[in-house]
Every structure is written in structure tokens, then in C-alpha cells.
Amino acid sequence: MTATMTARQMFSRFRAPLFAVLAALTLAGCGVNVIPTEEERAKAAWSEVLNQYQRRSDLIPNLVETVKGYAVQEKEVLTSVVEARAKATSIRVDASTVTDPAQFKQFQDAQAGLSSALGRLIAVSEAYPDLKSNQNFLALQSQIEGTENRIAVARRDYIQAVRAYNTELKTFPGALWAATLYRSYKPMETFTISEQQMQVPKVKFN
């Protein structure tokens, strides 16, 4: 009898922790952790997008100065790049940007404007043989193109991560958790401008 009571007491003692573990495993199996996991992936992808845009922005002053040394008469093009860069870097970007449609669009439009101005700047090199053969310009132009490629990859990865996160918020069982445990989690914005519009035109040196 004593042994039986002891077994019951032991079961009673460990019942609550056991149920807690089983409940946690059940919830995990139902995807309760998917939403925060996908959000973290999307945030990491967004950080990489920002890193690559910052890299491009850092290269532009030296590129402008190099072109200016050979094509000072292209003042309008040079000024447009400087102004577009200033506008792009003046926009406040924080964690709320990806869930604020207006703020995200402002960021996207500014970066697109800088891409367009930068493309015109690089294109003018065709009219200046000495500039086209300048080693500093060639190095900067190569770095810009490489950065544009990394931007394209970062944007693609971000779009995919956001698609997975937003889908989880809207579909079962994610929608259930979004309506209960993760009510503060909001859908993230994604890029609507095509890669062709964002990329700097390729300049071929013959």
C-alpha cells in the first residue's frame, strides 16, 4: 500500500512539469514558433539590404570626384547624383520601416532615384576616353557594379523571407497564433520596383 501511494505521490509531483513539456511539444508541432522565426529571418534579410545600399552610398563620393576630374562640364549629372545620395541617406530607417507602407515606399523611391542618377553618371563615361581608361574610375565602376549585384541578391532574399513571413501570418495554423499569441506582429512591406529599374546600366568598355 505504501509503495502504491508513493508511486501516486511521485506521479502527482511530476504531473505538472510533464504536462508542461508535453504542451510545449504539442505547440511546437503546431507551428507556434514559426512566426517569430520567420520574422527574424526577414529582419536579417532586411539588414543585409541596408548594408549593401550603404556600401553603394559610400562608394559614390569617390566616383563623383573621379568623374568630375575628367568631365567637369557634366555638372548637371554630377549634381543630380550628389542630391539623390543626400536624399537617400537623409531618410530615417529603423525597425518600423518594414511594417510602415508609407515609410517603406519613401525609402524605396529614394534608392530608385539614386540608382537612376548613378546610372546616368556612369553612362557619361562613354564620351570621355581618358576617364574610361582611368584606373581609379575602372576600380570604382567595378565596385559599383559588384555592389549592385549584391543589392539584387539581398533584395531577392528579403522578398522571399517576407513572403514566407507574411504567408505564415495569413494561413492556418499561423493565422491562429497571429490572432492570439502574436497580435503585435505586422505584415512586412516588400519591394515593388523591378530589378531592371533598380540596377545601374552596364557600361561596356571596348
PDB file of C-alpha atoms in Angstrom:
ATOM      1  CA  MET A   1       0.000   0.000   0.000  1.00  0.00           C
ATOM      2  CA  THR A   2       2.826   2.351   0.901  1.00  0.00           C
ATOM      3  CA  ALA A   3       4.579   1.633  -2.384  1.00  0.00           C
ATOM      4  CA  THR A   4       1.366   2.366  -4.293  1.00  0.00           C
ATOM      5  CA  MET A   5       0.866   5.671  -2.505  1.00  0.00           C
ATOM      6  CA  THR A   6       4.486   6.588  -3.109  1.00  0.00           C
ATOM      7  CA  ALA A   7       4.057   5.994  -6.847  1.00  0.00           C
ATOM      8  CA  ARG A   8       0.916   8.110  -6.898  1.00  0.00           C
ATOM      9  CA  GLN A   9       2.654  10.862  -4.986  1.00  0.00           C
ATOM     10  CA  MET A  10       5.574  10.806  -7.421  1.00  0.00           C
ATOM     11  CA  PHE A  11       3.203  10.980 -10.397  1.00  0.00           C
ATOM     12  CA  SER A  12       1.335  13.850  -8.763  1.00  0.00           C
ATOM     13  CA  ARG A  13       4.597  15.665  -8.094  1.00  0.00           C
ATOM     14  CA  PHE A  14       5.838  15.431 -11.687  1.00  0.00           C
ATOM     15  CA  ARG A  15       2.468  15.699 -13.394  1.00  0.00           C
ATOM     16  CA  ALA A  16       2.512  19.471 -13.865  1.00  0.00           C
ATOM     17  CA  PRO A  17       6.063  19.640 -15.325  1.00  0.00           C
ATOM     18  CA  LEU A  18       5.304  16.643 -17.538  1.00  0.00           C
ATOM     19  CA  PHE A  19       2.147  18.250 -18.884  1.00  0.00           C
ATOM     20  CA  ALA A  20       4.054  21.479 -19.468  1.00  0.00           C
ATOM     21  CA  VAL A  21       6.662  19.663 -21.536  1.00  0.00           C
ATOM     22  CA  LEU A  22       4.002  17.802 -23.497  1.00  0.00           C
ATOM     23  CA  ALA A  23       2.100  21.030 -24.103  1.00  0.00           C
ATOM     24  CA  ALA A  24       5.251  22.761 -25.334  1.00  0.00           C
ATOM     25  CA  LEU A  25       5.991  19.889 -27.708  1.00  0.00           C
ATOM     26  CA  THR A  26       2.418  19.944 -28.965  1.00  0.00           C
ATOM     27  CA  LEU A  27       2.513  23.690 -29.588  1.00  0.00           C
ATOM     28  CA  ALA A  28       5.850  23.405 -31.335  1.00  0.00           C
ATOM     29  CA  GLY A  29       4.382  20.726 -33.550  1.00  0.00           C
ATOM     30  CA  CYS A  30       1.505  23.072 -34.403  1.00  0.00           C
ATOM     31  CA  GLY A  31       3.928  25.759 -35.598  1.00  0.00           C
ATOM     32  CA  VAL A  32       3.646  28.192 -32.700  1.00  0.00           C
ATOM     33  CA  ASN A  33       7.300  29.214 -33.161  1.00  0.00           C
ATOM     34  CA  VAL A  34       7.169  29.667 -36.926  1.00  0.00           C
ATOM     35  CA  ILE A  35       6.017  33.311 -36.898  1.00  0.00           C
ATOM     36  CA  PRO A  36       8.859  34.696 -34.737  1.00  0.00           C
ATOM     37  CA  THR A  37      11.343  32.502 -36.597  1.00  0.00           C
ATOM     38  CA  GLU A  38      10.245  33.805 -39.991  1.00  0.00           C
ATOM     39  CA  GLU A  39      10.218  37.362 -38.673  1.00  0.00           C
ATOM     40  CA  GLU A  40      13.838  37.056 -37.557  1.00  0.00           C
ATOM     41  CA  ARG A  41      14.817  35.725 -40.976  1.00  0.00           C
ATOM     42  CA  ALA A  42      13.083  38.649 -42.663  1.00  0.00           C
ATOM     43  CA  LYS A  43      14.768  41.131 -40.322  1.00  0.00           C
ATOM     44  CA  ALA A  44      18.175  39.610 -41.046  1.00  0.00           C
ATOM     45  CA  ALA A  45      17.496  39.825 -44.781  1.00  0.00           C
ATOM     46  CA  TRP A  46      16.450  43.474 -44.394  1.00  0.00           C
ATOM     47  CA  SER A  47      19.687  44.257 -42.555  1.00  0.00           C
ATOM     48  CA  GLU A  48      21.648  42.843 -45.478  1.00  0.00           C
ATOM     49  CA  VAL A  49      19.676  45.019 -47.917  1.00  0.00           C
ATOM     50  CA  LEU A  50      20.574  48.087 -45.866  1.00  0.00           C
ATOM     51  CA  ASN A  51      24.228  47.022 -45.645  1.00  0.00           C
ATOM     52  CA  GLN A  52      24.528  46.785 -49.419  1.00  0.00           C
ATOM     53  CA  TYR A  53      22.771  50.097 -50.045  1.00  0.00           C
ATOM     54  CA  GLN A  54      25.126  51.700 -47.517  1.00  0.00           C
ATOM     55  CA  ARG A  55      28.112  50.167 -49.300  1.00  0.00           C
ATOM     56  CA  ARG A  56      26.942  51.710 -52.573  1.00  0.00           C
ATOM     57  CA  SER A  57      26.395  55.078 -50.922  1.00  0.00           C
ATOM     58  CA  ASP A  58      29.924  55.018 -49.501  1.00  0.00           C
ATOM     59  CA  LEU A  59      31.408  54.462 -52.966  1.00  0.00           C
ATOM     60  CA  ILE A  60      29.584  57.339 -54.654  1.00  0.00           C
ATOM     61  CA  PRO A  61      31.596  60.369 -53.355  1.00  0.00           C
ATOM     62  CA  ASN A  62      34.858  58.989 -54.753  1.00  0.00           C
ATOM     63  CA  LEU A  63      33.161  58.117 -58.028  1.00  0.00           C
ATOM     64  CA  VAL A  64      31.746  61.633 -58.353  1.00  0.00           C
ATOM     65  CA  GLU A  65      35.126  63.209 -57.652  1.00  0.00           C
ATOM     66  CA  THR A  66      36.840  60.968 -60.200  1.00  0.00           C
ATOM     67  CA  VAL A  67      34.319  61.757 -62.926  1.00  0.00           C
ATOM     68  CA  LYS A  68      34.464  65.455 -62.060  1.00  0.00           C
ATOM     69  CA  GLY A  69      38.200  65.438 -62.757  1.00  0.00           C
ATOM     70  CA  TYR A  70      37.590  64.426 -66.366  1.00  0.00           C
ATOM     71  CA  ALA A  71      34.068  65.660 -67.082  1.00  0.00           C
ATOM     72  CA  VAL A  72      33.548  68.823 -65.075  1.00  0.00           C
ATOM     73  CA  GLN A  73      31.179  70.049 -67.789  1.00  0.00           C
ATOM     74  CA  GLU A  74      28.729  67.299 -66.788  1.00  0.00           C
ATOM     75  CA  LYS A  75      27.716  69.455 -63.855  1.00  0.00           C
ATOM     76  CA  GLU A  76      24.021  68.638 -64.070  1.00  0.00           C
ATOM     77  CA  VAL A  77      24.637  64.894 -63.931  1.00  0.00           C
ATOM     78  CA  LEU A  78      27.143  65.236 -61.114  1.00  0.00           C
ATOM     79  CA  THR A  79      24.775  67.430 -59.115  1.00  0.00           C
ATOM     80  CA  SER A  80      21.881  65.024 -59.583  1.00  0.00           C
ATOM     81  CA  VAL A  81      23.908  62.167 -58.122  1.00  0.00           C
ATOM     82  CA  VAL A  82      25.013  64.213 -55.125  1.00  0.00           C
ATOM     83  CA  GLU A  83      21.459  65.363 -54.463  1.00  0.00           C
ATOM     84  CA  ALA A  84      19.986  61.874 -54.908  1.00  0.00           C
ATOM     85  CA  ARG A  85      22.541  60.438 -52.493  1.00  0.00           C
ATOM     86  CA  ALA A  86      21.793  63.154 -49.951  1.00  0.00           C
ATOM     87  CA  LYS A  87      18.069  62.420 -50.203  1.00  0.00           C
ATOM     88  CA  ALA A  88      18.560  58.673 -49.852  1.00  0.00           C
ATOM     89  CA  THR A  89      20.819  58.985 -46.818  1.00  0.00           C
ATOM     90  CA  SER A  90      18.559  61.528 -45.103  1.00  0.00           C
ATOM     91  CA  ILE A  91      15.618  59.135 -44.862  1.00  0.00           C
ATOM     92  CA  ARG A  92      15.208  57.655 -41.408  1.00  0.00           C
ATOM     93  CA  VAL A  93      15.290  53.872 -41.481  1.00  0.00           C
ATOM     94  CA  ASP A  94      14.563  51.761 -38.405  1.00  0.00           C
ATOM     95  CA  ALA A  95      12.759  48.593 -37.378  1.00  0.00           C
ATOM     96  CA  SER A  96       9.375  50.145 -38.134  1.00  0.00           C
ATOM     97  CA  THR A  97      10.247  50.861 -41.779  1.00  0.00           C
ATOM     98  CA  VAL A  98       9.398  47.357 -42.977  1.00  0.00           C
ATOM     99  CA  THR A  99       5.897  47.474 -41.469  1.00  0.00           C
ATOM    100  CA  ASP A 100       5.074  51.049 -42.484  1.00  0.00           C
ATOM    101  CA  PRO A 101       3.917  51.241 -46.144  1.00  0.00           C
ATOM    102  CA  ALA A 102       4.497  54.992 -46.481  1.00  0.00           C
ATOM    103  CA  GLN A 103       7.935  54.912 -44.880  1.00  0.00           C
ATOM    104  CA  PHE A 104       8.997  51.878 -46.903  1.00  0.00           C
ATOM    105  CA  LYS A 105       7.847  53.486 -50.159  1.00  0.00           C
ATOM    106  CA  GLN A 106       9.795  56.639 -49.319  1.00  0.00           C
ATOM    107  CA  PHE A 107      12.939  54.569 -48.785  1.00  0.00           C
ATOM    108  CA  GLN A 108      12.354  52.562 -51.957  1.00  0.00           C
ATOM    109  CA  ASP A 109      11.700  55.625 -54.124  1.00  0.00           C
ATOM    110  CA  ALA A 110      14.803  57.394 -52.825  1.00  0.00           C
ATOM    111  CA  GLN A 111      17.017  54.399 -53.593  1.00  0.00           C
ATOM    112  CA  ALA A 112      15.469  54.089 -57.047  1.00  0.00           C
ATOM    113  CA  GLY A 113      16.179  57.774 -57.664  1.00  0.00           C
ATOM    114  CA  LEU A 114      19.789  57.289 -56.643  1.00  0.00           C
ATOM    115  CA  SER A 115      20.085  54.244 -58.928  1.00  0.00           C
ATOM    116  CA  SER A 116      18.794  56.283 -61.850  1.00  0.00           C
ATOM    117  CA  ALA A 117      21.137  59.219 -61.206  1.00  0.00           C
ATOM    118  CA  LEU A 118      24.084  56.893 -60.708  1.00  0.00           C
ATOM    119  CA  GLY A 119      23.317  55.136 -63.967  1.00  0.00           C
ATOM    120  CA  ARG A 120      23.438  58.441 -65.845  1.00  0.00           C
ATOM    121  CA  LEU A 121      26.743  59.310 -64.187  1.00  0.00           C
ATOM    122  CA  ILE A 122      28.392  56.061 -65.228  1.00  0.00           C
ATOM    123  CA  ALA A 123      26.932  56.313 -68.725  1.00  0.00           C
ATOM    124  CA  VAL A 124      28.613  59.672 -69.406  1.00  0.00           C
ATOM    125  CA  SER A 125      31.981  57.936 -69.245  1.00  0.00           C
ATOM    126  CA  GLU A 126      31.381  56.726 -72.816  1.00  0.00           C
ATOM    127  CA  ALA A 127      32.028  60.272 -74.035  1.00  0.00           C
ATOM    128  CA  TYR A 128      35.378  60.582 -72.208  1.00  0.00           C
ATOM    129  CA  PRO A 129      38.081  58.120 -73.360  1.00  0.00           C
ATOM    130  CA  ASP A 130      40.573  59.338 -70.747  1.00  0.00           C
ATOM    131  CA  LEU A 131      38.032  58.718 -67.981  1.00  0.00           C
ATOM    132  CA  LYS A 132      37.196  55.271 -69.350  1.00  0.00           C
ATOM    133  CA  SER A 133      40.861  54.292 -69.098  1.00  0.00           C
ATOM    134  CA  ASN A 134      41.456  55.813 -65.660  1.00  0.00           C
ATOM    135  CA  GLN A 135      42.370  53.035 -63.220  1.00  0.00           C
ATOM    136  CA  ASN A 136      40.629  54.667 -60.284  1.00  0.00           C
ATOM    137  CA  PHE A 137      37.421  55.028 -62.281  1.00  0.00           C
ATOM    138  CA  LEU A 138      37.638  51.439 -63.520  1.00  0.00           C
ATOM    139  CA  ALA A 139      38.069  50.172 -59.954  1.00  0.00           C
ATOM    140  CA  LEU A 140      35.165  52.248 -58.652  1.00  0.00           C
ATOM    141  CA  GLN A 141      32.936  51.297 -61.566  1.00  0.00           C
ATOM    142  CA  SER A 142      33.692  47.631 -60.916  1.00  0.00           C
ATOM    143  CA  GLN A 143      32.905  48.009 -57.216  1.00  0.00           C
ATOM    144  CA  ILE A 144      29.633  49.783 -58.012  1.00  0.00           C
ATOM    145  CA  GLU A 145      28.570  47.032 -60.387  1.00  0.00           C
ATOM    146  CA  GLY A 146      29.550  44.372 -57.859  1.00  0.00           C
ATOM    147  CA  THR A 147      27.542  46.153 -55.187  1.00  0.00           C
ATOM    148  CA  GLU A 148      24.536  46.416 -57.492  1.00  0.00           C
ATOM    149  CA  ASN A 149      24.677  42.652 -57.929  1.00  0.00           C
ATOM    150  CA  ARG A 150      24.833  42.161 -54.152  1.00  0.00           C
ATOM    151  CA  ILE A 151      21.889  44.540 -53.760  1.00  0.00           C
ATOM    152  CA  ALA A 152      19.892  42.449 -56.228  1.00  0.00           C
ATOM    153  CA  VAL A 153      20.682  39.268 -54.288  1.00  0.00           C
ATOM    154  CA  ALA A 154      19.896  40.909 -50.937  1.00  0.00           C
ATOM    155  CA  ARG A 155      16.594  42.247 -52.265  1.00  0.00           C
ATOM    156  CA  ARG A 156      15.680  38.817 -53.629  1.00  0.00           C
ATOM    157  CA  ASP A 157      16.451  37.134 -50.307  1.00  0.00           C
ATOM    158  CA  TYR A 158      14.469  39.781 -48.437  1.00  0.00           C
ATOM    159  CA  ILE A 159      11.459  39.400 -50.737  1.00  0.00           C
ATOM    160  CA  GLN A 160      11.494  35.631 -50.232  1.00  0.00           C
ATOM    161  CA  ALA A 161      11.826  35.952 -46.459  1.00  0.00           C
ATOM    162  CA  VAL A 162       8.996  38.479 -46.244  1.00  0.00           C
ATOM    163  CA  ARG A 163       6.780  36.327 -48.453  1.00  0.00           C
ATOM    164  CA  ALA A 164       7.282  33.376 -46.094  1.00  0.00           C
ATOM    165  CA  TYR A 165       6.630  35.527 -43.013  1.00  0.00           C
ATOM    166  CA  ASN A 166       3.536  37.266 -44.420  1.00  0.00           C
ATOM    167  CA  THR A 167       2.133  33.951 -45.649  1.00  0.00           C
ATOM    168  CA  GLU A 168       2.541  32.467 -42.191  1.00  0.00           C
ATOM    169  CA  LEU A 169       0.535  35.339 -40.695  1.00  0.00           C
ATOM    170  CA  LYS A 170      -2.349  34.711 -43.092  1.00  0.00           C
ATOM    171  CA  THR A 171      -2.567  30.914 -43.332  1.00  0.00           C
ATOM    172  CA  PHE A 172      -3.502  28.195 -40.841  1.00  0.00           C
ATOM    173  CA  PRO A 173      -2.179  27.483 -38.270  1.00  0.00           C
ATOM    174  CA  GLY A 174      -0.090  30.667 -38.352  1.00  0.00           C
ATOM    175  CA  ALA A 175      -3.184  32.858 -38.577  1.00  0.00           C
ATOM    176  CA  LEU A 176      -4.409  31.301 -35.302  1.00  0.00           C
ATOM    177  CA  TRP A 177      -1.208  32.214 -33.477  1.00  0.00           C
ATOM    178  CA  ALA A 178      -1.157  35.655 -35.120  1.00  0.00           C
ATOM    179  CA  ALA A 179      -4.631  36.324 -33.711  1.00  0.00           C
ATOM    180  CA  THR A 180      -3.698  35.137 -30.214  1.00  0.00           C
ATOM    181  CA  LEU A 181      -0.049  34.943 -29.172  1.00  0.00           C
ATOM    182  CA  TYR A 182       1.441  37.285 -31.810  1.00  0.00           C
ATOM    183  CA  ARG A 183      -1.131  40.031 -32.179  1.00  0.00           C
ATOM    184  CA  SER A 184       1.581  42.718 -32.276  1.00  0.00           C
ATOM    185  CA  TYR A 185       3.275  41.134 -35.300  1.00  0.00           C
ATOM    186  CA  LYS A 186       2.515  43.025 -38.515  1.00  0.00           C
ATOM    187  CA  PRO A 187       2.949  42.089 -42.185  1.00  0.00           C
ATOM    188  CA  MET A 188       6.146  43.433 -43.723  1.00  0.00           C
ATOM    189  CA  GLU A 189       6.436  45.537 -46.851  1.00  0.00           C
ATOM    190  CA  THR A 190       8.333  44.320 -49.886  1.00  0.00           C
ATOM    191  CA  PHE A 191       9.872  45.927 -52.970  1.00  0.00           C
ATOM    192  CA  THR A 192       7.542  46.800 -55.829  1.00  0.00           C
ATOM    193  CA  ILE A 193      10.104  48.317 -58.209  1.00  0.00           C
ATOM    194  CA  SER A 194      11.601  45.816 -60.638  1.00  0.00           C
ATOM    195  CA  GLU A 195      15.250  44.837 -60.527  1.00  0.00           C
ATOM    196  CA  GLN A 196      15.690  46.350 -64.016  1.00  0.00           C
ATOM    197  CA  GLN A 197      14.608  49.748 -62.682  1.00  0.00           C
ATOM    198  CA  MET A 198      16.922  49.476 -59.688  1.00  0.00           C
ATOM    199  CA  GLN A 199      20.079  48.341 -61.462  1.00  0.00           C
ATOM    200  CA  VAL A 200      22.772  50.627 -62.818  1.00  0.00           C
ATOM    201  CA  PRO A 201      23.114  50.251 -66.600  1.00  0.00           C
ATOM    202  CA  LYS A 202      26.087  48.130 -67.594  1.00  0.00           C
ATOM    203  CA  VAL A 203      28.890  50.036 -69.268  1.00  0.00           C
ATOM    204  CA  LYS A 204      30.937  48.007 -71.707  1.00  0.00           C
ATOM    205  CA  PHE A 205      34.469  49.143 -72.392  1.00  0.00           C
ATOM    206  CA  ASN A 206      35.614  48.413 -75.901  1.00  0.00           C
TER     207      ASN A 206
END
